[in-house]
PDB file of C-alpha atoms and ligand atoms in Angstrom:
ATOM      1  CA  UNK A  95      33.922   9.726  10.661  1.00 92.00           C
ATOM      2  CA  UNK A  96      33.246   9.843   6.650  1.00 95.00           C
ATOM      3  CA  UNK A  97      30.135  10.644   5.356  1.00 97.00           C
ATOM      4  CA  UNK A  98      28.989   9.065   1.623  1.00 96.00           C
ATOM      5  CA  UNK A  99      26.160  10.123  -0.596  1.00 97.00           C
ATOM      6  CA  UNK A 100      24.058   7.951  -2.957  1.00 97.00           C
ATOM      7  CA  UNK A 101      21.871   9.448  -5.553  1.00 98.00           C
ATOM      8  CA  UNK A 102      18.811   7.869  -7.120  1.00 98.00           C
ATOM      9  CA  UNK A 103      16.166   9.077  -9.558  1.00 98.00           C
ATOM     10  CA  UNK A 104      12.376   8.258  -9.675  1.00 98.00           C
ATOM     11  CA  UNK A 105       9.561   9.868 -11.289  1.00 98.00           C
ATOM     12  CA  UNK A 106       6.090   9.916  -9.062  1.00 98.00           C
ATOM     13  CA  UNK A 107       2.546  11.390  -9.424  1.00 98.00           C
ATOM     14  CA  UNK A 108       1.194  13.038  -6.636  1.00 97.00           C
ATOM     15  CA  UNK A 109      -1.401  15.747  -5.364  1.00 97.00           C
ATOM     16  CA  UNK A 110      -1.032  17.911  -1.953  1.00 96.00           C
ATOM     17  CA  UNK A 111      -4.548  18.306  -0.726  1.00 96.00           C
ATOM     18  CA  UNK A 112      -6.693  18.095   2.211  1.00 95.00           C
ATOM     19  CA  UNK A 113      -9.956  16.022   2.082  1.00 93.00           C
ATOM     20  CA  UNK A 114     -11.652  18.650   4.485  1.00 96.00           C
ATOM     21  CA  UNK A 115     -10.436  21.633   2.638  1.00 96.00           C
ATOM     22  CA  UNK A 116     -12.560  22.674  -0.323  1.00 93.00           C
ATOM     23  CA  UNK A 117     -10.758  22.762  -3.714  1.00 90.00           C
ATOM     24  CA  UNK A 118     -10.464  26.639  -3.278  1.00 94.00           C
ATOM     25  CA  UNK A 119      -9.048  26.498   0.096  1.00 96.00           C
ATOM     26  CA  UNK A 120      -6.352  23.532  -1.171  1.00 95.00           C
ATOM     27  CA  UNK A 121      -5.415  25.656  -4.375  1.00 94.00           C
ATOM     28  CA  UNK A 122      -4.643  28.616  -1.490  1.00 96.00           C
ATOM     29  CA  UNK A 123      -2.789  26.502   0.247  1.00 96.00           C
ATOM     30  CA  UNK A 124      -1.145  23.992  -1.832  1.00 95.00           C
ATOM     31  CA  UNK A 125      -1.121  26.031  -5.099  1.00 93.00           C
ATOM     32  CA  UNK A 126      -0.577  24.261  -8.243  1.00 90.00           C
ATOM     33  CA  UNK A 127       0.383  20.727  -6.608  1.00 92.00           C
ATOM     34  CA  UNK A 128      -3.210  20.657  -5.445  1.00 95.00           C
ATOM     35  CA  UNK A 129      -4.347  19.819  -9.244  1.00 94.00           C
ATOM     36  CA  UNK A 130      -7.312  17.355  -8.458  1.00 92.00           C
ATOM     37  CA  UNK A 131      -6.317  15.651 -11.719  1.00 95.00           C
ATOM     38  CA  UNK A 132      -2.742  15.068 -10.027  1.00 96.00           C
ATOM     39  CA  UNK A 133       0.770  15.974 -11.307  1.00 96.00           C
ATOM     40  CA  UNK A 134       4.244  14.614 -11.667  1.00 96.00           C
ATOM     41  CA  UNK A 135       7.809  15.212 -10.142  1.00 97.00           C
ATOM     42  CA  UNK A 136      10.916  14.033 -11.559  1.00 97.00           C
ATOM     43  CA  UNK A 137      12.476  13.459  -8.085  1.00 98.00           C
ATOM     44  CA  UNK A 138      16.144  12.918  -7.307  1.00 98.00           C
ATOM     45  CA  UNK A 139      16.572  11.183  -3.773  1.00 98.00           C
ATOM     46  CA  UNK A 140      20.304  11.521  -2.196  1.00 98.00           C
ATOM     47  CA  UNK A 141      21.101   9.296   0.624  1.00 98.00           C
ATOM     48  CA  UNK A 142      23.802  10.001   2.786  1.00 98.00           C
ATOM     49  CA  UNK A 143      25.096   7.190   5.064  1.00 97.00           C
ATOM     50  CA  UNK A 144      28.148   8.132   7.641  1.00 97.00           C
ATOM     51  CA  UNK A 145      30.644   5.239   9.594  1.00 95.00           C
ATOM     52  CA  UNK A 146      34.155   4.263   9.846  1.00 93.00           C
ATOM     53  CA  UNK A 147      36.015   3.287   7.128  1.00 92.00           C
ATOM     54  CA  UNK A 148      36.724  -0.374   6.404  1.00 89.00           C
ATOM     55  CA  UNK A 149      40.672  -0.235   6.542  1.00 91.00           C
ATOM     56  CA  UNK A 150      40.654  -3.468   4.431  1.00 92.00           C
ATOM     57  CA  UNK A 151      38.327  -2.079   1.841  1.00 90.00           C
ATOM     58  CA  UNK A 152      39.008   1.938   2.240  1.00 92.00           C
ATOM     59  CA  UNK A 153      35.421   1.977   1.861  1.00 91.00           C
ATOM     60  CA  UNK A 154      32.703   2.825   4.281  1.00 93.00           C
ATOM     61  CA  UNK A 155      30.465   0.616   2.816  1.00 91.00           C
ATOM     62  CA  UNK A 156      29.876  -0.498  -0.689  1.00 91.00           C
ATOM     63  CA  UNK A 157      28.379   2.105  -2.791  1.00 93.00           C
ATOM     64  CA  UNK A 158      26.291  -0.696  -5.089  1.00 95.00           C
ATOM     65  CA  UNK A 159      25.453  -2.492  -1.869  1.00 95.00           C
ATOM     66  CA  UNK A 160      23.933   0.782  -0.567  1.00 96.00           C
ATOM     67  CA  UNK A 161      21.947   1.351  -4.325  1.00 97.00           C
ATOM     68  CA  UNK A 162      20.647  -1.785  -4.097  1.00 97.00           C
ATOM     69  CA  UNK A 163      19.186  -0.959  -0.812  1.00 97.00           C
ATOM     70  CA  UNK A 164      17.516   2.231  -2.391  1.00 98.00           C
ATOM     71  CA  UNK A 165      16.128   0.518  -5.017  1.00 98.00           C
ATOM     72  CA  UNK A 166      14.509  -2.257  -3.435  1.00 98.00           C
ATOM     73  CA  UNK A 167      13.340  -0.713  -0.301  1.00 97.00           C
ATOM     74  CA  UNK A 168      12.273   2.513  -1.599  1.00 98.00           C
ATOM     75  CA  UNK A 169      12.679   3.007  -5.384  1.00 98.00           C
ATOM     76  CA  UNK A 170      10.732   0.386  -6.849  1.00 98.00           C
ATOM     77  CA  UNK A 171       7.817   1.396  -4.714  1.00 98.00           C
ATOM     78  CA  UNK A 172       7.756   5.249  -5.895  1.00 98.00           C
ATOM     79  CA  UNK A 173       9.074   5.029  -9.569  1.00 98.00           C
ATOM     80  CA  UNK A 174       6.058   5.648 -11.705  1.00 98.00           C
ATOM     81  CA  UNK A 175       3.619   5.476  -9.003  1.00 98.00           C
ATOM     82  CA  UNK A 176       1.231   7.987  -7.545  1.00 98.00           C
ATOM     83  CA  UNK A 177       2.029   8.599  -4.441  1.00 98.00           C
ATOM     84  CA  UNK A 178      -1.201   9.225  -2.514  1.00 97.00           C
ATOM     85  CA  UNK A 179      -2.587   5.988  -3.739  1.00 97.00           C
ATOM     86  CA  UNK A 180      -0.010   3.519  -4.345  1.00 97.00           C
ATOM     87  CA  UNK A 181       2.786   3.637  -2.125  1.00 98.00           C
ATOM     88  CA  UNK A 182       2.459   2.143   1.440  1.00 97.00           C
ATOM     89  CA  UNK A 183       4.549   3.760   3.389  1.00 97.00           C
ATOM     90  CA  UNK A 184       2.949   7.263   2.383  1.00 98.00           C
ATOM     91  CA  UNK A 185      -0.335   5.495   3.161  1.00 96.00           C
ATOM     92  CA  UNK A 186      -2.646   8.510   5.240  1.00 93.00           C
ATOM     93  CA  UNK A 187      -0.081  10.974   5.012  1.00 96.00           C
ATOM     94  CA  UNK A 188      -0.048  14.329   2.707  1.00 96.00           C
ATOM     95  CA  UNK A 189       2.294  13.351  -0.387  1.00 97.00           C
ATOM     96  CA  UNK A 190       4.296  16.398   0.565  1.00 97.00           C
ATOM     97  CA  UNK A 191       8.339  16.191  -0.072  1.00 97.00           C
ATOM     98  CA  UNK A 192       8.887  16.346   3.704  1.00 98.00           C
ATOM     99  CA  UNK A 193       6.728  13.545   4.377  1.00 98.00           C
ATOM    100  CA  UNK A 194       8.307  11.774   1.662  1.00 98.00           C
ATOM    101  CA  UNK A 195      12.078  12.120   3.207  1.00 98.00           C
ATOM    102  CA  UNK A 196      10.564  11.369   6.497  1.00 98.00           C
ATOM    103  CA  UNK A 197       8.868   7.827   4.947  1.00 98.00           C
ATOM    104  CA  UNK A 198      12.023   7.431   2.820  1.00 98.00           C
ATOM    105  CA  UNK A 199      14.392   7.426   6.155  1.00 98.00           C
ATOM    106  CA  UNK A 200      12.316   5.215   7.882  1.00 98.00           C
ATOM    107  CA  UNK A 201      12.300   2.450   5.170  1.00 98.00           C
ATOM    108  CA  UNK A 202      15.784   2.737   4.793  1.00 98.00           C
ATOM    109  CA  UNK A 203      17.308   3.123   8.325  1.00 97.00           C
ATOM    110  CA  UNK A 204      16.890  -0.630   9.513  1.00 97.00           C
ATOM    111  CA  UNK A 205      18.703  -1.686   6.327  1.00 96.00           C
ATOM    112  CA  UNK A 206      21.635   0.920   6.704  1.00 96.00           C
ATOM    113  CA  UNK A 207      22.026  -0.232  10.722  1.00 94.00           C
ATOM    114  CA  UNK A 208      22.208  -4.017   9.288  1.00 93.00           C
ATOM    115  CA  UNK A 209      25.319  -2.825   7.155  1.00 89.00           C
ATOM    116  CA  UNK A 210      26.778  -1.458  10.158  1.00 86.00           C
ATOM    117  CA  UNK A 211      26.741   2.433   9.172  1.00 92.00           C
ATOM    118  CA  UNK A 212      24.272   5.217   9.821  1.00 96.00           C
ATOM    119  CA  UNK A 213      21.883   6.600   7.985  1.00 98.00           C
ATOM    120  CA  UNK A 214      23.019  10.692   8.221  1.00 98.00           C
ATOM    121  CA  UNK A 215      20.798  12.569   5.892  1.00 98.00           C
ATOM    122  CA  UNK A 216      17.709  11.857   3.289  1.00 98.00           C
ATOM    123  CA  UNK A 217      17.378  14.683   1.067  1.00 98.00           C
ATOM    124  CA  UNK A 218      14.179  14.619  -1.466  1.00 98.00           C
ATOM    125  CA  UNK A 219      14.641  16.949  -4.416  1.00 98.00           C
ATOM    126  CA  UNK A 220      11.220  17.599  -6.209  1.00 95.00           C
ATOM    127  CA  UNK A 221      12.671  20.624  -8.757  1.00 92.00           C
ATOM    128  CA  UNK A 222      15.766  21.951  -9.393  1.00 92.00           C
ATOM    129  CA  UNK A 223      14.734  24.972  -6.642  1.00 93.00           C
ATOM    130  CA  UNK A 224      12.997  23.007  -4.098  1.00 94.00           C
ATOM    131  CA  UNK A 225      14.506  20.319  -2.160  1.00 97.00           C
ATOM    132  CA  UNK A 226      14.203  18.863   1.559  1.00 98.00           C
ATOM    133  CA  UNK A 227      16.137  17.291   4.004  1.00 98.00           C
ATOM    134  CA  UNK A 228      15.865  14.916   6.344  1.00 98.00           C
ATOM    135  CA  UNK A 229      18.408  14.195   9.357  1.00 98.00           C
ATOM    136  CA  UNK A 230      16.269  11.739  11.683  1.00 97.00           C
ATOM    137  CA  UNK A 231      14.326  13.157  14.748  1.00 84.00           C
TER     138      UNK A 231
HETATM  139 NI1   NI B 188       3.482  18.852  -6.630  1.00 73.69          NI
END
């Protein structure tokens, strides 16, 4: 089994909040990320795929193909967008990095399967210090 990872980047706006919380409660739970006027992050997305090496190519899969899938399935939906308002697969979800990683996984998984490989990890980094890794259920 071999693992390869492709990094893509996007920037997006979001707000962490619950409608049933007051601004004060939102601030207490979500801190700066609950600013009612939104804010943005420069996100990094690391997609790790696993599978068996193709002896003809020496590849697991072509990284250009993986990059194209990631860009077409998720980056175009996220880049320069408001995650709360404009991203279909985040509809009705709290715009946390955790939910973003799960949502990206769900968008990508069928397309990775179609390449005869398996999605291993979706890592979403919101800042240099904070990142989330999702390995599926
Ligand atoms: Ni934030």
